[in-house]
Amino acid sequence: MGETERYKKDWYKQMSFYQIWVRSFADGNGDGIGDLYGVYDKLEYVKSLGVDGIWFSPVYPSPNADYGYDISDYKDIHPDFGTLDQFKKVLEKAHSLGLKIIMDLVVNHTSDEHPWFKESRKGKDNPYSDYYIWRDEPNNWDSLFEGKAWEYDEQRGQYYLHIFAKKQPDLNMDNPKVREEVESIMRFWLDMGVDGFREDVINFISKKEGLPNGLPFIPAVNGMPHYKDGPHIHEYMAQFRKVCNEYDCFQIGEGPMTTVNSALKYLTGPTKSLDMMISFDHMMADCVYTEYVHRPFSLVKLKKAFSKWQYALAGKAWNSLYLENHDHPRIISRYGSEKYWRESGTMLAASFLFQRGTPFIYQGQEIGMTNIRLRSIHQYVDVSSKTNYHTYHLKEKTSKRMHRIHLSSRDSARTPMQWNDHKYAGFSKVRPWFYVNPNYKMVNVAAEENDKLSILNFYRKCLDLRKHSKALLYGSYKEYYPKDKFIYVYERAYKNIRYLIICSFTSLTLTVRIPTEYEGKKGELILCNYRGHAGELYRPYECRVYRFKV
């Protein structure tokens, strides 16, 4: 079997995806909230990027305690976004354009307004009593979002577990009926024609028997050893994989705090239940555990994370590649430079798009959207940002605490998409549900469409190059100069073709020598984020892609 044929059934390996957080993408019905009508109208734009599929963050009915990740009905569409019929129209049009659609599957928890929870809280003698995790006395676990991980329910007279927000009670996946419900949810969307699932915090769904206390001296994550990669996780995942195997679809899991070794158990061998895992290591290059605990950016740390996953999964599994999504602040504001906005935005694209794996691009990333800086915490809506502000560093000045929010808030990824320089950035004709970043006059799709050097057109060039190169799709990965604090250099090699990707992560102008084994070989410069190039001299945030035939 040839290389291309071998990968044909794993269609996701040749693809790239665009993530849409619908509430902030495009308002199609004029109420200030992004919706599926807006998505429908923008599908040609998404296709023009050169991507092959769309991942929708949750579009289900939700009270929005965690903006869609607290689901009250798994088999319908949030009225803010439209109807099931409108979703079907989006799905049909996307498929006609050659775009696949994957849905967010959030089954570690529901909303406390889900009918299952409303029934479960009524008492211990109804069919939904054990759909959630109840205790007479709580253990010492902390929630990752809001205080302790247990909330007392007056109606039932017991505490329920919520690893995340108080309005996100954890499902009891040990109950076979709950797993049957998950199967039913998957079949509902797969029968409609969706092409797969992104599975939210999926490595948390199996909790250790007895729910023992966590380590008391580790705040927030003290209980995690007892619910991450739990005792029955692979048994339950196999059950869901069996459903997907009946369809031509794929599964990508989100695995907070996942190590390479634990990820490989989901991706390979007899316990294989996912096609890809979303890892977090490379998102920690300017922080510790969470963006709220900020540290100076370290390129060495970033490269170490990139290469660790590239080397560990080589020949065994497939990487997911991303720098932005709905859960992280904007990457130019983190790893790049707002002063060198275009240069660092394009360089960052090259730094991850040409690695081995399937790229995911988050809405607005392709035009270089940056962090918003609101004056007051009251202007933010993200539950984790509010909790962080009111829980940690309370002795600091307000300005310092707000600076931490500016660096870390998930709301920076959720500002309305910047389509043009008209009022409200072309997102809506009325005041949007959330603040528009003031830089929309410069940073917008319309301004970048006709600029050959724009971030938008650079993403298009990168995706087109990747799509038409077996070396960039399937080739091996090798990093050079891992200890260099300013330059990231990596190679992709396939048969007699080599690509050398060189990325400068500094505002300094510096000299870069190509690796010794390339000396004397003539390479073709096929991509650069500056006009022309200056030999060994690299300008601020310059990136180059060379192609060698050996």
Short mmCIF file of N, CA and C in Angstrom, two decimals, residues 52-191:
data_model
loop_
_atom_site.label_atom_id
_atom_site.label_comp_id
_atom_site.label_asym_id
_atom_site.label_seq_id
_atom_site.Cartn_x
_atom_site.Cartn_y
_atom_site.Cartn_z
N ASP A 52 -10.04 22.70 5.51
CA ASP A 52 -10.86 21.60 4.99
C ASP A 52 -12.02 21.23 5.90
N GLY A 53 -12.07 21.86 7.07
CA GLY A 53 -13.14 21.52 8.00
C GLY A 53 -13.33 22.60 9.04
N ILE A 54 -14.44 22.49 9.76
CA ILE A 54 -14.79 23.44 10.82
C ILE A 54 -15.06 22.67 12.11
N TRP A 55 -14.48 23.16 13.19
CA TRP A 55 -14.86 22.68 14.52
C TRP A 55 -15.72 23.76 15.14
N PHE A 56 -16.96 23.38 15.47
CA PHE A 56 -17.86 24.28 16.16
C PHE A 56 -17.73 24.10 17.67
N SER A 57 -17.38 25.16 18.39
CA SER A 57 -17.57 25.14 19.83
C SER A 57 -19.05 24.95 20.09
N PRO A 58 -19.45 24.60 21.32
CA PRO A 58 -20.85 24.20 21.55
C PRO A 58 -21.88 25.18 21.02
N VAL A 59 -22.86 24.65 20.31
CA VAL A 59 -23.96 25.46 19.76
C VAL A 59 -25.30 25.04 20.37
N TYR A 60 -25.24 24.25 21.44
CA TYR A 60 -26.44 23.70 22.05
C TYR A 60 -27.08 24.71 23.01
N PRO A 61 -28.35 24.51 23.37
CA PRO A 61 -28.96 25.35 24.41
C PRO A 61 -28.13 25.32 25.69
N SER A 62 -27.95 26.50 26.29
CA SER A 62 -27.10 26.64 27.48
C SER A 62 -27.45 27.93 28.20
N PRO A 63 -27.43 27.92 29.54
CA PRO A 63 -27.60 29.17 30.31
C PRO A 63 -26.38 30.08 30.25
N ASN A 64 -25.30 29.57 29.66
CA ASN A 64 -24.08 30.36 29.45
C ASN A 64 -23.33 30.72 30.73
N ALA A 65 -23.37 29.85 31.71
CA ALA A 65 -22.50 30.04 32.87
C ALA A 65 -21.04 29.89 32.45
N ASP A 66 -20.79 29.03 31.45
CA ASP A 66 -19.46 28.89 30.86
C ASP A 66 -19.56 28.99 29.34
N TYR A 67 -20.42 29.86 28.90
CA TYR A 67 -20.62 30.16 27.49
C TYR A 67 -20.65 28.94 26.58
N GLY A 68 -21.64 28.10 26.83
CA GLY A 68 -21.90 26.97 25.95
C GLY A 68 -21.37 25.66 26.45
N TYR A 69 -20.41 25.68 27.34
CA TYR A 69 -19.86 24.44 27.87
C TYR A 69 -20.65 23.95 29.09
N ASP A 70 -21.78 24.58 29.35
CA ASP A 70 -22.76 24.11 30.33
C ASP A 70 -24.05 23.87 29.55
N ILE A 71 -24.23 22.64 29.14
CA ILE A 71 -25.27 22.30 28.15
C ILE A 71 -26.57 21.88 28.86
N SER A 72 -27.69 22.44 28.38
CA SER A 72 -29.00 22.08 28.95
C SER A 72 -29.80 21.18 28.02
N ASP A 73 -29.35 21.01 26.78
CA ASP A 73 -30.01 20.09 25.83
C ASP A 73 -29.00 19.74 24.75
N TYR A 74 -28.63 18.45 24.69
CA TYR A 74 -27.60 18.01 23.75
C TYR A 74 -28.10 17.83 22.33
N LYS A 75 -29.41 17.88 22.12
CA LYS A 75 -29.96 17.54 20.81
C LYS A 75 -30.75 18.69 20.20
N ASP A 76 -30.30 19.89 20.45
CA ASP A 76 -30.95 21.06 19.89
C ASP A 76 -29.91 22.17 19.72
N ILE A 77 -30.34 23.30 19.18
CA ILE A 77 -29.48 24.45 18.94
C ILE A 77 -29.92 25.59 19.85
N HIS A 78 -28.95 26.32 20.41
CA HIS A 78 -29.27 27.47 21.26
C HIS A 78 -30.09 28.48 20.44
N PRO A 79 -31.21 28.97 20.98
CA PRO A 79 -32.02 29.95 20.24
C PRO A 79 -31.23 31.18 19.80
N ASP A 80 -30.19 31.56 20.55
CA ASP A 80 -29.35 32.69 20.13
C ASP A 80 -28.69 32.43 18.78
N PHE A 81 -28.45 31.15 18.48
CA PHE A 81 -27.71 30.78 17.28
C PHE A 81 -28.61 30.39 16.10
N GLY A 82 -29.87 30.08 16.37
CA GLY A 82 -30.76 29.66 15.30
C GLY A 82 -31.55 28.43 15.67
N THR A 83 -31.74 27.57 14.71
CA THR A 83 -32.56 26.37 14.87
C THR A 83 -31.81 25.15 14.33
N LEU A 84 -32.36 23.99 14.60
CA LEU A 84 -31.78 22.77 14.03
C LEU A 84 -31.84 22.81 12.51
N ASP A 85 -32.92 23.36 11.97
CA ASP A 85 -33.03 23.46 10.51
C ASP A 85 -31.92 24.34 9.94
N GLN A 86 -31.61 25.44 10.65
CA GLN A 86 -30.53 26.31 10.18
C GLN A 86 -29.18 25.60 10.28
N PHE A 87 -28.99 24.82 11.35
CA PHE A 87 -27.74 24.05 11.45
C PHE A 87 -27.61 23.08 10.28
N LYS A 88 -28.73 22.43 9.92
CA LYS A 88 -28.70 21.49 8.81
C LYS A 88 -28.34 22.20 7.50
N LYS A 89 -28.81 23.45 7.35
CA LYS A 89 -28.46 24.21 6.16
C LYS A 89 -26.97 24.53 6.14
N VAL A 90 -26.43 24.89 7.30
CA VAL A 90 -24.99 25.14 7.40
C VAL A 90 -24.21 23.88 7.06
N LEU A 91 -24.64 22.77 7.61
CA LEU A 91 -23.98 21.48 7.38
C LEU A 91 -24.01 21.12 5.90
N GLU A 92 -25.15 21.29 5.28
CA GLU A 92 -25.29 20.96 3.86
C GLU A 92 -24.41 21.85 2.99
N LYS A 93 -24.42 23.14 3.28
CA LYS A 93 -23.60 24.06 2.48
C LYS A 93 -22.11 23.81 2.69
N ALA A 94 -21.73 23.56 3.94
CA ALA A 94 -20.33 23.27 4.23
C ALA A 94 -19.87 22.04 3.45
N HIS A 95 -20.68 20.99 3.48
CA HIS A 95 -20.32 19.77 2.75
C HIS A 95 -20.24 20.03 1.25
N SER A 96 -21.14 20.88 0.73
CA SER A 96 -21.10 21.20 -0.71
C SER A 96 -19.82 21.95 -1.08
N LEU A 97 -19.24 22.67 -0.11
CA LEU A 97 -17.99 23.39 -0.34
C LEU A 97 -16.77 22.52 -0.05
N GLY A 98 -17.00 21.27 0.35
CA GLY A 98 -15.90 20.38 0.66
C GLY A 98 -15.36 20.54 2.07
N LEU A 99 -16.16 21.13 2.95
CA LEU A 99 -15.75 21.33 4.35
C LEU A 99 -16.45 20.31 5.25
N LYS A 100 -15.67 19.63 6.06
CA LYS A 100 -16.25 18.72 7.04
C LYS A 100 -16.58 19.50 8.31
N ILE A 101 -17.48 18.94 9.11
CA ILE A 101 -17.94 19.60 10.33
C ILE A 101 -17.75 18.68 11.53
N ILE A 102 -17.06 19.19 12.58
CA ILE A 102 -17.00 18.41 13.82
C ILE A 102 -17.63 19.24 14.94
N MET A 103 -18.29 18.53 15.84
CA MET A 103 -19.03 19.15 16.94
C MET A 103 -18.26 19.02 18.24
N ASP A 104 -18.53 19.92 19.17
CA ASP A 104 -17.98 19.81 20.51
C ASP A 104 -18.86 18.86 21.31
N LEU A 105 -18.25 17.82 21.85
CA LEU A 105 -18.96 16.86 22.70
C LEU A 105 -18.52 17.09 24.14
N VAL A 106 -19.44 17.59 24.96
CA VAL A 106 -19.11 17.97 26.34
C VAL A 106 -19.88 17.05 27.27
N VAL A 107 -19.21 15.99 27.74
CA VAL A 107 -19.94 14.99 28.53
C VAL A 107 -19.31 14.71 29.89
N ASN A 108 -18.33 15.52 30.30
CA ASN A 108 -17.88 15.41 31.68
C ASN A 108 -18.92 16.00 32.62
N HIS A 109 -19.66 16.99 32.11
CA HIS A 109 -20.63 17.70 32.94
C HIS A 109 -21.75 18.23 32.06
N THR A 110 -22.85 18.61 32.68
CA THR A 110 -23.95 19.30 31.99
C THR A 110 -24.16 20.64 32.69
N SER A 111 -25.18 21.35 32.27
CA SER A 111 -25.67 22.49 33.04
C SER A 111 -26.54 21.98 34.19
N ASP A 112 -26.63 22.76 35.26
CA ASP A 112 -27.56 22.39 36.33
C ASP A 112 -29.00 22.65 35.91
N GLU A 113 -29.19 23.21 34.72
CA GLU A 113 -30.53 23.42 34.18
C GLU A 113 -30.91 22.34 33.16
N HIS A 114 -30.05 21.33 33.01
CA HIS A 114 -30.40 20.19 32.15
C HIS A 114 -31.51 19.40 32.82
N PRO A 115 -32.47 18.87 32.06
CA PRO A 115 -33.56 18.07 32.66
C PRO A 115 -33.06 16.91 33.51
N TRP A 116 -31.91 16.31 33.13
CA TRP A 116 -31.39 15.21 33.95
C TRP A 116 -31.08 15.69 35.37
N PHE A 117 -30.44 16.85 35.46
CA PHE A 117 -30.07 17.34 36.80
C PHE A 117 -31.30 17.79 37.57
N LYS A 118 -32.25 18.40 36.90
CA LYS A 118 -33.47 18.82 37.57
C LYS A 118 -34.19 17.63 38.20
N GLU A 119 -34.16 16.50 37.50
CA GLU A 119 -34.76 15.29 38.05
C GLU A 119 -33.88 14.69 39.14
N SER A 120 -32.58 14.67 38.92
CA SER A 120 -31.67 14.04 39.86
C SER A 120 -31.72 14.71 41.23
N ARG A 121 -31.91 16.01 41.26
CA ARG A 121 -31.89 16.73 42.54
C ARG A 121 -33.18 16.53 43.34
N LYS A 122 -34.17 15.90 42.71
CA LYS A 122 -35.44 15.69 43.43
C LYS A 122 -35.34 14.63 44.52
N GLY A 123 -34.36 13.74 44.42
CA GLY A 123 -34.24 12.72 45.45
C GLY A 123 -33.49 11.50 44.97
N LYS A 124 -33.41 10.49 45.83
CA LYS A 124 -32.60 9.31 45.57
C LYS A 124 -33.39 8.16 44.94
N ASP A 125 -34.67 8.37 44.68
CA ASP A 125 -35.51 7.27 44.23
C ASP A 125 -36.14 7.55 42.87
N ASN A 126 -35.43 8.30 42.00
CA ASN A 126 -35.96 8.51 40.64
C ASN A 126 -34.93 8.04 39.62
N PRO A 127 -35.34 7.82 38.37
CA PRO A 127 -34.44 7.21 37.37
C PRO A 127 -33.16 8.01 37.11
N TYR A 128 -33.15 9.31 37.45
CA TYR A 128 -31.98 10.13 37.19
C TYR A 128 -31.16 10.39 38.45
N SER A 129 -31.49 9.71 39.50
CA SER A 129 -30.83 9.95 40.79
C SER A 129 -29.31 9.81 40.70
N ASP A 130 -28.85 8.78 39.98
CA ASP A 130 -27.41 8.50 39.90
C ASP A 130 -26.78 8.97 38.59
N TYR A 131 -27.41 9.93 37.92
CA TYR A 131 -26.80 10.50 36.72
C TYR A 131 -25.66 11.45 37.09
N TYR A 132 -25.62 11.89 38.33
CA TYR A 132 -24.61 12.82 38.80
C TYR A 132 -23.95 12.27 40.05
N ILE A 133 -22.93 12.95 40.55
CA ILE A 133 -22.14 12.45 41.68
C ILE A 133 -22.53 13.22 42.93
N TRP A 134 -23.21 12.53 43.83
CA TRP A 134 -23.74 13.13 45.06
C TRP A 134 -23.05 12.54 46.28
N ARG A 135 -22.88 13.36 47.32
CA ARG A 135 -22.32 12.88 48.59
C ARG A 135 -22.98 13.61 49.74
N ASP A 136 -23.04 12.90 50.89
CA ASP A 136 -23.54 13.55 52.11
C ASP A 136 -22.50 14.52 52.66
N GLU A 137 -21.23 14.14 52.54
CA GLU A 137 -20.14 14.99 53.01
C GLU A 137 -19.12 15.17 51.88
N PRO A 138 -18.69 16.39 51.61
CA PRO A 138 -17.74 16.61 50.51
C PRO A 138 -16.32 16.19 50.89
N ASN A 139 -15.52 15.87 49.88
CA ASN A 139 -14.08 15.71 50.13
C ASN A 139 -13.43 17.09 50.00
N ASN A 140 -12.12 17.14 49.94
CA ASN A 140 -11.44 18.45 49.97
C ASN A 140 -11.07 18.98 48.59
N TRP A 141 -11.63 18.40 47.52
CA TRP A 141 -11.27 18.84 46.18
C TRP A 141 -11.67 20.29 45.93
N ASP A 142 -10.83 20.98 45.16
CA ASP A 142 -11.17 22.32 44.68
C ASP A 142 -11.72 22.22 43.27
N SER A 143 -12.56 23.18 42.93
CA SER A 143 -13.01 23.34 41.56
C SER A 143 -11.93 24.06 40.76
N LEU A 144 -11.87 23.80 39.47
CA LEU A 144 -10.93 24.52 38.60
C LEU A 144 -11.43 25.92 38.26
N PHE A 145 -12.73 26.16 38.49
CA PHE A 145 -13.31 27.46 38.13
C PHE A 145 -13.84 28.26 39.31
N GLU A 146 -14.51 27.58 40.26
CA GLU A 146 -15.23 28.32 41.30
C GLU A 146 -15.14 27.64 42.66
N GLY A 147 -14.24 28.09 43.49
CA GLY A 147 -14.19 27.65 44.88
C GLY A 147 -13.96 26.16 45.05
N LYS A 148 -14.69 25.58 45.99
CA LYS A 148 -14.59 24.14 46.23
C LYS A 148 -15.36 23.38 45.16
N ALA A 149 -15.05 22.10 45.04
CA ALA A 149 -15.63 21.30 43.96
C ALA A 149 -17.00 20.72 44.32
N TRP A 150 -17.51 21.09 45.49
CA TRP A 150 -18.81 20.56 45.93
C TRP A 150 -19.76 21.70 46.26
N GLU A 151 -21.00 21.53 45.84
CA GLU A 151 -22.03 22.53 46.11
C GLU A 151 -23.22 21.84 46.78
N TYR A 152 -23.68 22.43 47.87
CA TYR A 152 -24.82 21.84 48.58
C TYR A 152 -26.12 22.17 47.87
N ASP A 153 -26.96 21.16 47.66
CA ASP A 153 -28.25 21.36 47.02
C ASP A 153 -29.36 21.19 48.06
N GLU A 154 -30.07 22.26 48.33
CA GLU A 154 -31.11 22.25 49.37
C GLU A 154 -32.20 21.25 49.05
N GLN A 155 -32.57 21.16 47.78
CA GLN A 155 -33.69 20.30 47.41
C GLN A 155 -33.40 18.83 47.70
N ARG A 156 -32.21 18.37 47.34
CA ARG A 156 -31.87 16.97 47.55
C ARG A 156 -31.26 16.74 48.93
N GLY A 157 -30.69 17.79 49.50
CA GLY A 157 -30.07 17.64 50.81
C GLY A 157 -28.72 16.96 50.76
N GLN A 158 -28.03 17.06 49.63
CA GLN A 158 -26.70 16.50 49.45
C GLN A 158 -25.83 17.47 48.65
N TYR A 159 -24.52 17.15 48.60
CA TYR A 159 -23.59 17.92 47.80
C TYR A 159 -23.40 17.24 46.43
N TYR A 160 -23.29 18.04 45.39
CA TYR A 160 -22.96 17.48 44.07
C TYR A 160 -21.56 17.98 43.66
N LEU A 161 -20.87 17.15 42.87
CA LEU A 161 -19.52 17.45 42.42
C LEU A 161 -19.56 18.34 41.17
N HIS A 162 -18.72 19.37 41.16
CA HIS A 162 -18.53 20.19 39.95
C HIS A 162 -17.04 20.53 39.84
N ILE A 163 -16.35 19.85 38.95
CA ILE A 163 -14.94 20.12 38.74
C ILE A 163 -14.76 21.53 38.17
N PHE A 164 -15.76 22.01 37.45
CA PHE A 164 -15.68 23.34 36.85
C PHE A 164 -16.65 24.28 37.58
N ALA A 165 -17.48 25.04 36.88
CA ALA A 165 -18.33 26.03 37.54
C ALA A 165 -19.44 25.35 38.37
N LYS A 166 -19.99 26.11 39.30
CA LYS A 166 -21.07 25.57 40.16
C LYS A 166 -22.27 25.13 39.34
N LYS A 167 -22.49 25.77 38.21
CA LYS A 167 -23.61 25.41 37.35
C LYS A 167 -23.23 24.34 36.33
N GLN A 168 -22.10 23.63 36.59
CA GLN A 168 -21.68 22.55 35.70
C GLN A 168 -21.46 21.25 36.50
N PRO A 169 -22.54 20.62 36.97
CA PRO A 169 -22.39 19.39 37.75
C PRO A 169 -21.81 18.25 36.90
N ASP A 170 -20.88 17.50 37.50
CA ASP A 170 -20.25 16.39 36.79
C ASP A 170 -21.21 15.22 36.65
N LEU A 171 -21.22 14.64 35.46
CA LEU A 171 -22.00 13.42 35.23
C LEU A 171 -21.31 12.23 35.89
N ASN A 172 -22.11 11.25 36.26
CA ASN A 172 -21.60 10.01 36.84
C ASN A 172 -21.45 8.98 35.73
N MET A 173 -20.28 8.97 35.09
CA MET A 173 -20.06 8.09 33.95
C MET A 173 -20.00 6.63 34.36
N ASP A 174 -19.90 6.36 35.66
CA ASP A 174 -19.94 4.96 36.11
C ASP A 174 -21.34 4.36 35.95
N ASN A 175 -22.34 5.19 35.77
CA ASN A 175 -23.70 4.73 35.55
C ASN A 175 -23.86 4.35 34.08
N PRO A 176 -24.16 3.08 33.78
CA PRO A 176 -24.27 2.65 32.37
C PRO A 176 -25.30 3.45 31.59
N LYS A 177 -26.35 3.91 32.28
CA LYS A 177 -27.38 4.68 31.59
C LYS A 177 -26.84 6.01 31.08
N VAL A 178 -25.91 6.60 31.81
CA VAL A 178 -25.29 7.85 31.37
C VAL A 178 -24.47 7.60 30.11
N ARG A 179 -23.74 6.50 30.08
CA ARG A 179 -22.94 6.18 28.88
C ARG A 179 -23.85 5.90 27.69
N GLU A 180 -24.99 5.30 27.93
CA GLU A 180 -25.96 5.08 26.85
C GLU A 180 -26.48 6.42 26.32
N GLU A 181 -26.65 7.38 27.23
CA GLU A 181 -27.09 8.71 26.81
C GLU A 181 -26.03 9.34 25.90
N VAL A 182 -24.76 9.17 26.24
CA VAL A 182 -23.68 9.72 25.42
C VAL A 182 -23.71 9.09 24.03
N GLU A 183 -23.89 7.78 23.98
CA GLU A 183 -23.99 7.10 22.69
C GLU A 183 -25.13 7.68 21.86
N SER A 184 -26.25 7.92 22.51
CA SER A 184 -27.42 8.46 21.83
C SER A 184 -27.15 9.86 21.27
N ILE A 185 -26.43 10.69 22.05
CA ILE A 185 -26.06 12.03 21.59
C ILE A 185 -25.17 11.94 20.35
N MET A 186 -24.20 11.06 20.41
CA MET A 186 -23.28 10.91 19.27
C MET A 186 -24.03 10.47 18.02
N ARG A 187 -24.90 9.50 18.16
CA ARG A 187 -25.65 8.99 17.01
C ARG A 187 -26.56 10.08 16.43
N PHE A 188 -27.14 10.89 17.28
CA PHE A 188 -28.03 11.96 16.83
C PHE A 188 -27.33 12.86 15.82
N TRP A 189 -26.13 13.30 16.15
CA TRP A 189 -25.40 14.22 15.28
C TRP A 189 -24.73 13.50 14.11
N LEU A 190 -24.24 12.29 14.34
CA LEU A 190 -23.63 11.54 13.25
C LEU A 190 -24.67 11.15 12.20
N ASP A 191 -25.85 10.79 12.64
CA ASP A 191 -26.92 10.47 11.69
C ASP A 191 -27.32 11.70 10.88
#
